[in-house]
Short mmCIF file of C-alpha atoms in Angstrom, two decimals:
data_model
loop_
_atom_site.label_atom_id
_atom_site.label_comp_id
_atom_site.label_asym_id
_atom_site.label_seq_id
_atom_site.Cartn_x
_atom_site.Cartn_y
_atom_site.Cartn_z
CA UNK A 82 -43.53 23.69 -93.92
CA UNK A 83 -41.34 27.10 -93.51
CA UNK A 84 -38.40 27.12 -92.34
CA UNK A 85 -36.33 29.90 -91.39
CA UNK A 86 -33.29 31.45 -93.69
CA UNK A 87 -29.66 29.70 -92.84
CA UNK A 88 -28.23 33.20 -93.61
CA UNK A 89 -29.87 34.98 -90.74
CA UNK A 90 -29.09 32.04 -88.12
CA UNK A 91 -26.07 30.63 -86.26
CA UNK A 92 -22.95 29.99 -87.63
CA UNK A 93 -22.07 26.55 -88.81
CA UNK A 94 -19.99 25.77 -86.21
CA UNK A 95 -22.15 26.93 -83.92
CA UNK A 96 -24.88 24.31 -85.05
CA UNK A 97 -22.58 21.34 -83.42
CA UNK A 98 -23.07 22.88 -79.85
CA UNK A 99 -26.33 21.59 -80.23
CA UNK A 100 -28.33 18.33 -80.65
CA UNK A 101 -29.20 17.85 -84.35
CA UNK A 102 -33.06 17.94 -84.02
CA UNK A 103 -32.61 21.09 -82.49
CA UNK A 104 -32.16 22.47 -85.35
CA UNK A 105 -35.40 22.24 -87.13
CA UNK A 106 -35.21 25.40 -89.06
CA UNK A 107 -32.11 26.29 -89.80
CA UNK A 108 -31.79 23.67 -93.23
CA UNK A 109 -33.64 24.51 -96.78
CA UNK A 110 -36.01 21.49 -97.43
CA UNK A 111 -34.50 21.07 -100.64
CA UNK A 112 -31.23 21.08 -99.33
CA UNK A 113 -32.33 18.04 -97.02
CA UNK A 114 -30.22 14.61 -97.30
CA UNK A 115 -31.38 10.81 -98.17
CA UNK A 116 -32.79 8.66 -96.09
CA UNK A 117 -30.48 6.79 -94.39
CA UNK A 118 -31.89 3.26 -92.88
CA UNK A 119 -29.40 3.16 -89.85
CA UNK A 120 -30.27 6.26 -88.44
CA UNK A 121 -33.77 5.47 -88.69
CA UNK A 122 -32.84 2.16 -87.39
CA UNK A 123 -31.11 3.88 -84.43
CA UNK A 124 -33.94 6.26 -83.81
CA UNK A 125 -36.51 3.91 -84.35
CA UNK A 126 -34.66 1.64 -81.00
CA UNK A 127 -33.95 5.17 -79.08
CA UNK A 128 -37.57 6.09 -78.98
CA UNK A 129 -38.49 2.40 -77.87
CA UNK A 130 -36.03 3.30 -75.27
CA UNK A 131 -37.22 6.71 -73.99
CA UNK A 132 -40.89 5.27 -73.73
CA UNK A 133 -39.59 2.19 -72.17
CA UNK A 134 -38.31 4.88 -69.55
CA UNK A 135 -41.49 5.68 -68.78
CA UNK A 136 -43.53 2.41 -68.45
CA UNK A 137 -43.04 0.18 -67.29
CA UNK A 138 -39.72 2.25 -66.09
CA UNK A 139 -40.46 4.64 -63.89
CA UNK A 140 -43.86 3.22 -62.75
CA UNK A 141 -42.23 0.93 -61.12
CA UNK A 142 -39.69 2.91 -59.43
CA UNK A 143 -42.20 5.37 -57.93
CA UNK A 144 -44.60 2.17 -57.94
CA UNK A 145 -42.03 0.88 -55.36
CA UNK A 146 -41.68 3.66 -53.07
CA UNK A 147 -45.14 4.70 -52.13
CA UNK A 148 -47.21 2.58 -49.50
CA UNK A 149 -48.88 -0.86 -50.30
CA UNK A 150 -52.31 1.11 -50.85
CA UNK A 151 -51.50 3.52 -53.16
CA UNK A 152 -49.30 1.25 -55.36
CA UNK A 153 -51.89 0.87 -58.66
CA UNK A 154 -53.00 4.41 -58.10
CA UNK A 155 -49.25 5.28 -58.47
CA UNK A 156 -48.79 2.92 -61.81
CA UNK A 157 -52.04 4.07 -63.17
CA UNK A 158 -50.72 7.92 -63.23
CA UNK A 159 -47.39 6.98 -65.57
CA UNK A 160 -49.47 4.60 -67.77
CA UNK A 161 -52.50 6.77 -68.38
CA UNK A 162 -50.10 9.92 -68.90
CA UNK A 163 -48.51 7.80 -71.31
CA UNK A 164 -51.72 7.89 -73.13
CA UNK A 165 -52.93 11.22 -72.37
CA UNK A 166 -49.92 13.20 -73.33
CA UNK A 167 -49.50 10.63 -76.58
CA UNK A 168 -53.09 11.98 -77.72
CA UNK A 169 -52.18 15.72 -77.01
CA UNK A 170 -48.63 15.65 -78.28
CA UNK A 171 -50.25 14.92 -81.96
CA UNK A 172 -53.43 16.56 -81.86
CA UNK A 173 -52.06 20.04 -81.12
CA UNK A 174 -48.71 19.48 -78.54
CA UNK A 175 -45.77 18.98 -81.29
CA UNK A 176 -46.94 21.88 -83.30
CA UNK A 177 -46.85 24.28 -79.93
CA UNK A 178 -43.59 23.10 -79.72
CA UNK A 179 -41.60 22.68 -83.33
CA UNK A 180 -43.99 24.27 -85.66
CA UNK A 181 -42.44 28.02 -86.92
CA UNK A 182 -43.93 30.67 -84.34
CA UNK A 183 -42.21 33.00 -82.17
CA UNK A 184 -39.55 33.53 -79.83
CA UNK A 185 -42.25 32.16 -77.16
CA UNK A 186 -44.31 29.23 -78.78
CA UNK A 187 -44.38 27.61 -81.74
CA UNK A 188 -47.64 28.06 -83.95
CA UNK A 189 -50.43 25.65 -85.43
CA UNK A 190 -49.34 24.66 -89.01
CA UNK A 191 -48.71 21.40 -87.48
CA UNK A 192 -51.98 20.39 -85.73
CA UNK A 193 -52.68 17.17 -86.02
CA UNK A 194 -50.04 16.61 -88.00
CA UNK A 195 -51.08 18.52 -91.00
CA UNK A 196 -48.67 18.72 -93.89
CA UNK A 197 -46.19 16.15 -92.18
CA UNK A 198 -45.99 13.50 -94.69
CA UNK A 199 -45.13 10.15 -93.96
CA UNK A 200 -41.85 9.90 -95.82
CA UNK A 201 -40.91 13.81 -95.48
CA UNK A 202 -37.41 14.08 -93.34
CA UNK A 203 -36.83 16.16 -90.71
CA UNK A 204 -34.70 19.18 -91.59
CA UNK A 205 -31.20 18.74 -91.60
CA UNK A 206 -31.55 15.28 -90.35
CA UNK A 207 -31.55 11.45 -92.27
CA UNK A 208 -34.50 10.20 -90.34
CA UNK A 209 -38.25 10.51 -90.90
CA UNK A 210 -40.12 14.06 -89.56
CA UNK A 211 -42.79 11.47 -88.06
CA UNK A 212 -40.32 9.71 -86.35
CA UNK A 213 -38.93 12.87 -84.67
CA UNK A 214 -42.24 13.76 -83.61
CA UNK A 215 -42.91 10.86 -81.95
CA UNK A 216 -39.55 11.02 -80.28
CA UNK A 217 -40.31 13.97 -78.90
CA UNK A 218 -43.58 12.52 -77.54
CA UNK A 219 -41.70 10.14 -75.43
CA UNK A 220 -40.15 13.14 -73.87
CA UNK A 221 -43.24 15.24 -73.56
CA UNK A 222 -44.52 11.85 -71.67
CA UNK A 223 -42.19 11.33 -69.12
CA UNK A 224 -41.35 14.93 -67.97
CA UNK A 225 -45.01 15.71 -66.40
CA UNK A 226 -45.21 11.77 -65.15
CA UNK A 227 -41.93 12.73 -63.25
CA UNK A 228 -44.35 15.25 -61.44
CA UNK A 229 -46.18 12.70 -59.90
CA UNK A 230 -43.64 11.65 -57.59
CA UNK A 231 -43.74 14.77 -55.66
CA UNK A 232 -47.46 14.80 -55.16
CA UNK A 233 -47.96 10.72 -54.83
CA UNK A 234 -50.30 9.52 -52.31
CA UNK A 235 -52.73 12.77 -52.35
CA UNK A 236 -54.13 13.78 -55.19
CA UNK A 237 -57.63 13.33 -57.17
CA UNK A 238 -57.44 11.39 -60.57
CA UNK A 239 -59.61 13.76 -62.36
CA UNK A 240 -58.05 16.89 -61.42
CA UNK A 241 -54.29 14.83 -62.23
CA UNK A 242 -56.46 14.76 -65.73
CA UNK A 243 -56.76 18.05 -66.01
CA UNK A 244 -53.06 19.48 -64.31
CA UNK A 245 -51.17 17.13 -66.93
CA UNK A 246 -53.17 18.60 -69.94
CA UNK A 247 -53.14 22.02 -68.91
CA UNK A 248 -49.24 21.55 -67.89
CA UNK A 249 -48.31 20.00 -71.19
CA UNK A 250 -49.85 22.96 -73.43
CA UNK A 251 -49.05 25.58 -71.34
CA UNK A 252 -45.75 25.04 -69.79
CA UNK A 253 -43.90 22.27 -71.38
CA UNK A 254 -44.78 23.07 -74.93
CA UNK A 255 -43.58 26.99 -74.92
CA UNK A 256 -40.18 26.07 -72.65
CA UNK A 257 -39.57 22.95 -75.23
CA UNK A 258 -39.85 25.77 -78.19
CA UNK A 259 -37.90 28.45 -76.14
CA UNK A 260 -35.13 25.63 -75.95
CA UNK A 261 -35.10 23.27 -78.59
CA UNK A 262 -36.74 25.08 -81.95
CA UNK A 263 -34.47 28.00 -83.93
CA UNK A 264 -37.24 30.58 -83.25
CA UNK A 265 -37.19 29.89 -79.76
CA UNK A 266 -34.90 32.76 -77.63
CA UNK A 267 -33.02 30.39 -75.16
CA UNK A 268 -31.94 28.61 -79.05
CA UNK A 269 -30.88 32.19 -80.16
CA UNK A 270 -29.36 33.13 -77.37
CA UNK A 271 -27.08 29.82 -77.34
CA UNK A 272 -28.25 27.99 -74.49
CA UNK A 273 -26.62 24.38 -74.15
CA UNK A 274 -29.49 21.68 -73.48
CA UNK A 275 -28.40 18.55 -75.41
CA UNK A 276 -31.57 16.47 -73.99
CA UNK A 277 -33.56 17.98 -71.70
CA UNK A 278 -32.16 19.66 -68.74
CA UNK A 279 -33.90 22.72 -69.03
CA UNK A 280 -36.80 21.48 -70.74
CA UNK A 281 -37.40 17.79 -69.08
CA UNK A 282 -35.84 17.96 -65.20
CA UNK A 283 -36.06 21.27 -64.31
CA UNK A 284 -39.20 21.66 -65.59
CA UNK A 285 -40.91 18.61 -63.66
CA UNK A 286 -38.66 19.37 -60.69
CA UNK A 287 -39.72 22.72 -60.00
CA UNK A 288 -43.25 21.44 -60.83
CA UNK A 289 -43.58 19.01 -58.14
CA UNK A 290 -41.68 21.06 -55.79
CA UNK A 291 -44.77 23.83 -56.63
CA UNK A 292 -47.34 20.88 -56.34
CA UNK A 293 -45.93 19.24 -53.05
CA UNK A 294 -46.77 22.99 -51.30
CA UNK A 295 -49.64 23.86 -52.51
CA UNK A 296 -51.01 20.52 -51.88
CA UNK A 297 -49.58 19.99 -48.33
CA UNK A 298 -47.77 17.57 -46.54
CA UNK A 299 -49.83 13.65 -46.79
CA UNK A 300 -51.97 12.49 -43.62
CA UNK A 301 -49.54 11.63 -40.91
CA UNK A 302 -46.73 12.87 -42.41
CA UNK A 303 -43.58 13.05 -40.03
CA UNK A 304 -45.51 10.84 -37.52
CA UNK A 305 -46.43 7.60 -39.26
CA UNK A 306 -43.89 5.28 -40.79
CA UNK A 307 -44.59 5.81 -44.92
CA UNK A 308 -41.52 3.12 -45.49
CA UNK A 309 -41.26 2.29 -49.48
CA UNK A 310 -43.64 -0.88 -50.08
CA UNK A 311 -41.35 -3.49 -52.35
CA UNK A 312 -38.04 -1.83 -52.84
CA UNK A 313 -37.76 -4.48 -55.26
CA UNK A 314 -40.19 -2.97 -57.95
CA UNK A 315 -37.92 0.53 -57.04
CA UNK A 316 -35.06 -1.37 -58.64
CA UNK A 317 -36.23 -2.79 -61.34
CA UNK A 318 -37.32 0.47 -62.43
CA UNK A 319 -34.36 2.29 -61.41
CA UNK A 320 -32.61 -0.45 -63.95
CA UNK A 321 -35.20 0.60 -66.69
CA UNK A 322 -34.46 4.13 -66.60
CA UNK A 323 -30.95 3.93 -66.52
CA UNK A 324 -31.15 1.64 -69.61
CA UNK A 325 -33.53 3.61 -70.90
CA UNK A 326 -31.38 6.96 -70.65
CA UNK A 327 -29.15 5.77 -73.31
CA UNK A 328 -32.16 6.76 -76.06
CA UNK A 329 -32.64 9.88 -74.33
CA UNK A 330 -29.26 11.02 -74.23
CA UNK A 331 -27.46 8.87 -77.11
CA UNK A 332 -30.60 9.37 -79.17
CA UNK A 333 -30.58 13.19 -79.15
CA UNK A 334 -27.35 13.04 -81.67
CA UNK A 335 -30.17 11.28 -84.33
CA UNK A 336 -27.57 10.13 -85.68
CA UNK A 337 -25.83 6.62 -85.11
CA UNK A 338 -22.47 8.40 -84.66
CA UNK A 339 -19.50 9.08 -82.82
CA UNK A 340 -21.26 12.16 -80.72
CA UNK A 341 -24.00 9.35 -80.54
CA UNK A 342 -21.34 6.95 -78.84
CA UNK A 343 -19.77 9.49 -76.41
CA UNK A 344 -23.08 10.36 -75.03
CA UNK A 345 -23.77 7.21 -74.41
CA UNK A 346 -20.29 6.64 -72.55
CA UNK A 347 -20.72 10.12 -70.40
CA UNK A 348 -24.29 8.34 -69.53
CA UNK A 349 -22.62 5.38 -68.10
CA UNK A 350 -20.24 7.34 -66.29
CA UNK A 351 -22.13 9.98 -64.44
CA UNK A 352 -24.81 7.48 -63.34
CA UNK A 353 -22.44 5.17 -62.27
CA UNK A 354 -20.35 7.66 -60.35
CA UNK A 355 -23.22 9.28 -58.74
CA UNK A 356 -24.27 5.96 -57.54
CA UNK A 357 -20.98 5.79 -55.87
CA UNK A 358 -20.82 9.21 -54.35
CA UNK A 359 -24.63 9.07 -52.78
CA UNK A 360 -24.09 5.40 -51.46
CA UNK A 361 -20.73 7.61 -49.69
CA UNK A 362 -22.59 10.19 -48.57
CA UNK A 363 -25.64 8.46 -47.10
CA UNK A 364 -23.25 6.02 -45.53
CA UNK A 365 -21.18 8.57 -43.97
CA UNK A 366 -24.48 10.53 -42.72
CA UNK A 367 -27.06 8.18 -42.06
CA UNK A 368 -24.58 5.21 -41.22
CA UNK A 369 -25.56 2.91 -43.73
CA UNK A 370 -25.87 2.52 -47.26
CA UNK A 371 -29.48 1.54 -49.16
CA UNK A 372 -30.46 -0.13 -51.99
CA UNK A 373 -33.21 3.03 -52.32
CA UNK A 374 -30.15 5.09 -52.05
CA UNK A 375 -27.99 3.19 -54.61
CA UNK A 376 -31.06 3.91 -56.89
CA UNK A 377 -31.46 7.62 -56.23
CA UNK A 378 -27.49 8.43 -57.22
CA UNK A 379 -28.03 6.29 -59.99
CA UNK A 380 -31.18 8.77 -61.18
CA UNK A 381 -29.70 12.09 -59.81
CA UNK A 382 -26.46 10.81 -62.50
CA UNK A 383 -28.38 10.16 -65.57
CA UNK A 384 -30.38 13.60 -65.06
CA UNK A 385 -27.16 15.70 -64.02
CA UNK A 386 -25.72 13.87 -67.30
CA UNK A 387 -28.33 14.96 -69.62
CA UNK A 388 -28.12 18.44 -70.52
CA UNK A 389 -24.23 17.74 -70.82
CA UNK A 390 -24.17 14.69 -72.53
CA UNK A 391 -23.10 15.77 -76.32
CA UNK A 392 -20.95 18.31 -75.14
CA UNK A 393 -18.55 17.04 -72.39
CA UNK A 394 -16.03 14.61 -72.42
CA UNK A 395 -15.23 11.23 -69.61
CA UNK A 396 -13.58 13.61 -67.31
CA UNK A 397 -16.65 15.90 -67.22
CA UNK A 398 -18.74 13.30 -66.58
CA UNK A 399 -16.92 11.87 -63.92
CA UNK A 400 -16.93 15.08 -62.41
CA UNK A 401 -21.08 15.75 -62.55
CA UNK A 402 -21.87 12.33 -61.84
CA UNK A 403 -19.84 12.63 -58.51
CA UNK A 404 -21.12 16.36 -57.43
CA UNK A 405 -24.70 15.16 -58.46
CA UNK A 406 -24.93 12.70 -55.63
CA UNK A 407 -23.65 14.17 -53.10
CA UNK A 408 -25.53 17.85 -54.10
CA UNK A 409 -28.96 15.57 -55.05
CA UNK A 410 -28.92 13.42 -51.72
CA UNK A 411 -28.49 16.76 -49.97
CA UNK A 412 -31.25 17.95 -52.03
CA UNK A 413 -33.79 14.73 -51.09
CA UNK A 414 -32.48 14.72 -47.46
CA UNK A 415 -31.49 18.39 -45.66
CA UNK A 416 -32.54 20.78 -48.20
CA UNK A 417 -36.43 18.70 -47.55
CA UNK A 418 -36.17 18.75 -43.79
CA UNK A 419 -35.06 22.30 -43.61
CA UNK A 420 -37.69 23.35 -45.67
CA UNK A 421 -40.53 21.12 -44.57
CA UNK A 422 -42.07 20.41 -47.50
CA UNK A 423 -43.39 16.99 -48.35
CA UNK A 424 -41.82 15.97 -51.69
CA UNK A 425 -43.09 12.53 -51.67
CA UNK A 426 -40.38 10.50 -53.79
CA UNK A 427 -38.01 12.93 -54.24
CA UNK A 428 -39.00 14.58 -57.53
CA UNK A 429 -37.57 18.11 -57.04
CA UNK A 430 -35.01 16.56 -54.64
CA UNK A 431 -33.32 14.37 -57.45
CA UNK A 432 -34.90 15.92 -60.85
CA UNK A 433 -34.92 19.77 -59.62
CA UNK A 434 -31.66 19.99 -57.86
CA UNK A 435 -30.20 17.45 -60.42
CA UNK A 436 -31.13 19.46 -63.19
CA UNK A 437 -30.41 23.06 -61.97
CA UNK A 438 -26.71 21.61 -61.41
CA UNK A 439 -26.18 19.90 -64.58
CA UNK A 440 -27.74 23.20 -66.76
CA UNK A 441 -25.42 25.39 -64.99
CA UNK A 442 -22.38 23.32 -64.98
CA UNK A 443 -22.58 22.14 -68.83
CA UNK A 444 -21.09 26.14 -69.11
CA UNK A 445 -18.16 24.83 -66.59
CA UNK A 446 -17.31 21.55 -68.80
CA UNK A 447 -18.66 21.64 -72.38
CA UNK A 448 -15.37 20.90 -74.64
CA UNK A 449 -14.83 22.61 -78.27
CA UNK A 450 -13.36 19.19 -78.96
CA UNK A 451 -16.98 17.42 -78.60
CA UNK A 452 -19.26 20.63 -79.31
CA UNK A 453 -16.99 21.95 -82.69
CA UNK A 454 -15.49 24.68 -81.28
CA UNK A 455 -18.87 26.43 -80.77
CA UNK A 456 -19.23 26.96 -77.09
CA UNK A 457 -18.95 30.37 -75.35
CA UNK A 458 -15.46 31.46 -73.32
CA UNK A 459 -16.53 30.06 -69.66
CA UNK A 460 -17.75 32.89 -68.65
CA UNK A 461 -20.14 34.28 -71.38
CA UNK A 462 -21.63 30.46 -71.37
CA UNK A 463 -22.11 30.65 -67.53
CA UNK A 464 -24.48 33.36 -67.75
CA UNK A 465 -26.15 32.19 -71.10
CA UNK A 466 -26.68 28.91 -68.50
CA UNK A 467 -27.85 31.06 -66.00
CA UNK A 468 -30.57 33.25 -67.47
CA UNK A 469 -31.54 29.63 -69.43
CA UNK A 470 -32.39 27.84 -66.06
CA UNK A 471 -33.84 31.10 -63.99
CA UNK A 472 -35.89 31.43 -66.88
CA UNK A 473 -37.09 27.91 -66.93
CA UNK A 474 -37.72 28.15 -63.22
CA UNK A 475 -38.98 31.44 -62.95
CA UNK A 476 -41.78 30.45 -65.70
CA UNK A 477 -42.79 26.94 -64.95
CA UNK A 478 -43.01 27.64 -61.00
CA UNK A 479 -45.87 30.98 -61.72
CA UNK A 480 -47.75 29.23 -64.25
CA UNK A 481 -47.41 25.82 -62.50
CA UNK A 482 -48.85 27.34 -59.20
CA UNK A 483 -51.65 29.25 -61.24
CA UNK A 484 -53.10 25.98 -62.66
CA UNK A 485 -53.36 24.05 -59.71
CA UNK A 486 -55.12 27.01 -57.82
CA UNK A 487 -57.43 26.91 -60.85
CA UNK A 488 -57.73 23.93 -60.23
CA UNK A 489 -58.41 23.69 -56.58
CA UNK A 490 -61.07 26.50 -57.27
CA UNK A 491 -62.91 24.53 -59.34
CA UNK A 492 -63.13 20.47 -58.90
CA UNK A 493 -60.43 20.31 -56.19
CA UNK A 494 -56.57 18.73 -56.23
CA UNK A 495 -56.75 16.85 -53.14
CA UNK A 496 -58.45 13.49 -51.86
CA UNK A 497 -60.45 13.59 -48.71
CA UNK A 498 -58.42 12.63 -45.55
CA UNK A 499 -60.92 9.90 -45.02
CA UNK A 500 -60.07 8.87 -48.59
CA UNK A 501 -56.53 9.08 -48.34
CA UNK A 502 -55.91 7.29 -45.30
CA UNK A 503 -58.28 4.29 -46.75
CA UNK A 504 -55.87 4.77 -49.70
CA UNK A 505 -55.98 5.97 -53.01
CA UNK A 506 -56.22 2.23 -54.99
CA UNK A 507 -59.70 1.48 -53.26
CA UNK A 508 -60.81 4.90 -53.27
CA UNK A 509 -59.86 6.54 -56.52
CA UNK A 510 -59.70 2.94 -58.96
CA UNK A 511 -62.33 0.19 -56.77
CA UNK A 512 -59.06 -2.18 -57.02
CA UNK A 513 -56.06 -3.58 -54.34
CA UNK A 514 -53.23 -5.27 -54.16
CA UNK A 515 -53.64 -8.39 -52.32
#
């Protein structure tokens, strides 16, 4: 591997305002500490966690919210993205990503894996390179199966296939390097995205939001009741991913620490008070408050949370937690009627809107006391926040729209209306739930 000089990149205290495995390139291989079994240990248990997020996690809370016959269609997408992304993530996928390149995208010295010994640590870390790689994969799964929710109900397998592939190379890949690698210009230019606001919530908000227009509202949409099938599975899942969320968030530290422990604490917090403050606002506008809506704060929380979660304190996370559920329910509720747009479970609603808050206000309430004295006067961090999530919008929304009209073009996005009304588990998979 190359890695880039120390002398020509941030200065040391600016490498605590960022997650450690963020800093792939900044630390001399020689210069590269033991292995320490804890850490691994740690990491090991946080990437269980992050995958665990995924399936059965959020394949059951989307599972749960779509109709009765599109339920295994719905649990097939998560599961087989699992796979899919796994495949792509170490044939070509991690190197796009982490591998030395540009300020855009990474390069190809790490294709398949080449030159990443088994027992070779990742740069400035304790723990195993392969074992930040396939941490990283856990990410790179869940962010485009967070897509799905926007477009669930209406869209052909194969060309889901081909939208996810094309998605992960092209879009996730270069805004994951722009982000989270030392070469990468949002990492130069100090932008603040301790796990994934930017990269993971953003990215698959504004995504879906692109994918729910272009593919149009479903059949009978604003007409026929499309009520949430077993509410039950929506909770379970819901559970799962805020469980879950402690390897994303306390697991971006990769390091069984202190900044390890206080993410994990602001995690608690924010979901938990975003819970509160949606269950408020849904009972003061609607009249009563759901279970579905107990589970949404929860989400919109834990995604608010992320991008903040090694650099702000309780109070800070109080603070998110409570805006994100009141800002996020407006976002899945008013912001969707006015609009008209059919985001089918809420995926730009709770992930978009959740994570354009969070990115912006992590310049509002990171603390020199958690991020060493490293972040920007409010101000200068503000607009560093700023031009990091335009950018990240601005990018993933034109390239996002681009592939699914090449798409349409050529084998088509969307399922017949004949099909979709008979439902996509008969149609698309030849199997029902009974």
């Amino acid at each position: 591997m190359t890695y880039l000089n120390v002398g020509r990149s941030v200065g040391k205290a600016a490498l605590w305002s960022l997650p450690l495995w963020a800093l792939s390139s900044l630390a001399h291989a020689e210069e590269a500490p033991a292995l320490s079994a804890g850490n691994t240990a740690w990491m090991l248990t946080a990437t269980a966690l992050v995958l665990f997020m995924t399936i059965p996690g959020l394949a059951l809370f989307y599972g749960g919210m779509v109709r009765k016959k599109n339920v295994l269609a719905t649990l097939m997408q998560s599961f087989f993205i699992a796979a899919l992304v796994s495949v792509l993530w170490v044939v070509v996928g991690y190197s796009l990503a982490f591998a030395p390149g540009n300020s855009f995208i990474g390069g190809f010295d790490k294709v398949l894996l080449k030159g990443v010994a088994f027992d070779q640590l990742w740069p400035g870390t304790t723990i195993p390179e392969m074992l930040f790689m396939v941490f990283q994969m856990t990410f790179a799964i869940i962010t485009p199966a967070l897509i799905t929710g926007a477009f669930a109900e209406r869209m052909k397998f194969s060309a889901l296939i081909v939208f996810v592939s094309a998605w992960l190379l092209i879009v996730y890949a270069p805004i994951a390097h722009w982000v989270w690698e030392a070469s990468g210009w949002l990492f130069a230019m100090g932008a603040l995205d301790y796990a994934g606001g930017t990269v993971v919530h953003i990215n698959a908000g504004i995504a879906g939001l692109v994918a729910a227009v272009m593919l149009g509202k479903r059949v009978g949409y604003g007409k026929e009741l499309m009520a949430p099938h077993n509410l039950v599975l929506t909770l379970i899942g819901a559970s799962m991913l805020w469980v879950g969320w402690f390897g994303f968030n306390a697991g971006s530290a990769l390091n069984a620490d202190a900044r390890a422990a206080m993410a994990m604490v602001v995690t608690q917090v924010a979901a938990a008070a975003a819970t509160l403050s949606w269950v408020a606002a849904e009972w003061v506008f609607k009249g009563k408050p759901s279970l579905l809506g107990a589970a949404s704060g929860a989400v919109a929380g834990l995604v608010c949370i992320t991008p903040a979660s090694g650099f702000v304190d309780v109070s800070g996370a109080l603070i998110l937690g409570l805006l994100a559920g009141v800002v996020c329910y407006w976002g899945a509720t008013s912001l969707k009627r006015a609009l008209k747009y059919d985001d089918s479970l809420d995926a730009f609603g709770v992930h978009g809107v959740g994570g354009i808050l969070g990115s912006i206000l992590v310049g509002v309430f990171a603390t020199n006391a958690i991020a060493g004295g490293a972040v920007k006067p409010m101000a200068e961090q503000l607009v560093v926040q700023l031009i990091a999530t335009g950018a990240t919008v601005a990018y993933t929304l034109v390239v996002t729209a681009v592939l699914l009209k090449l798409i349409d073009w050529t084998i088509g996005l969307r399922v017949s209306e004949e099909e979709e009304r008979e439902g996509l588990d008969i149609v698309l998979h030849g199997e029902h739930v009974d």
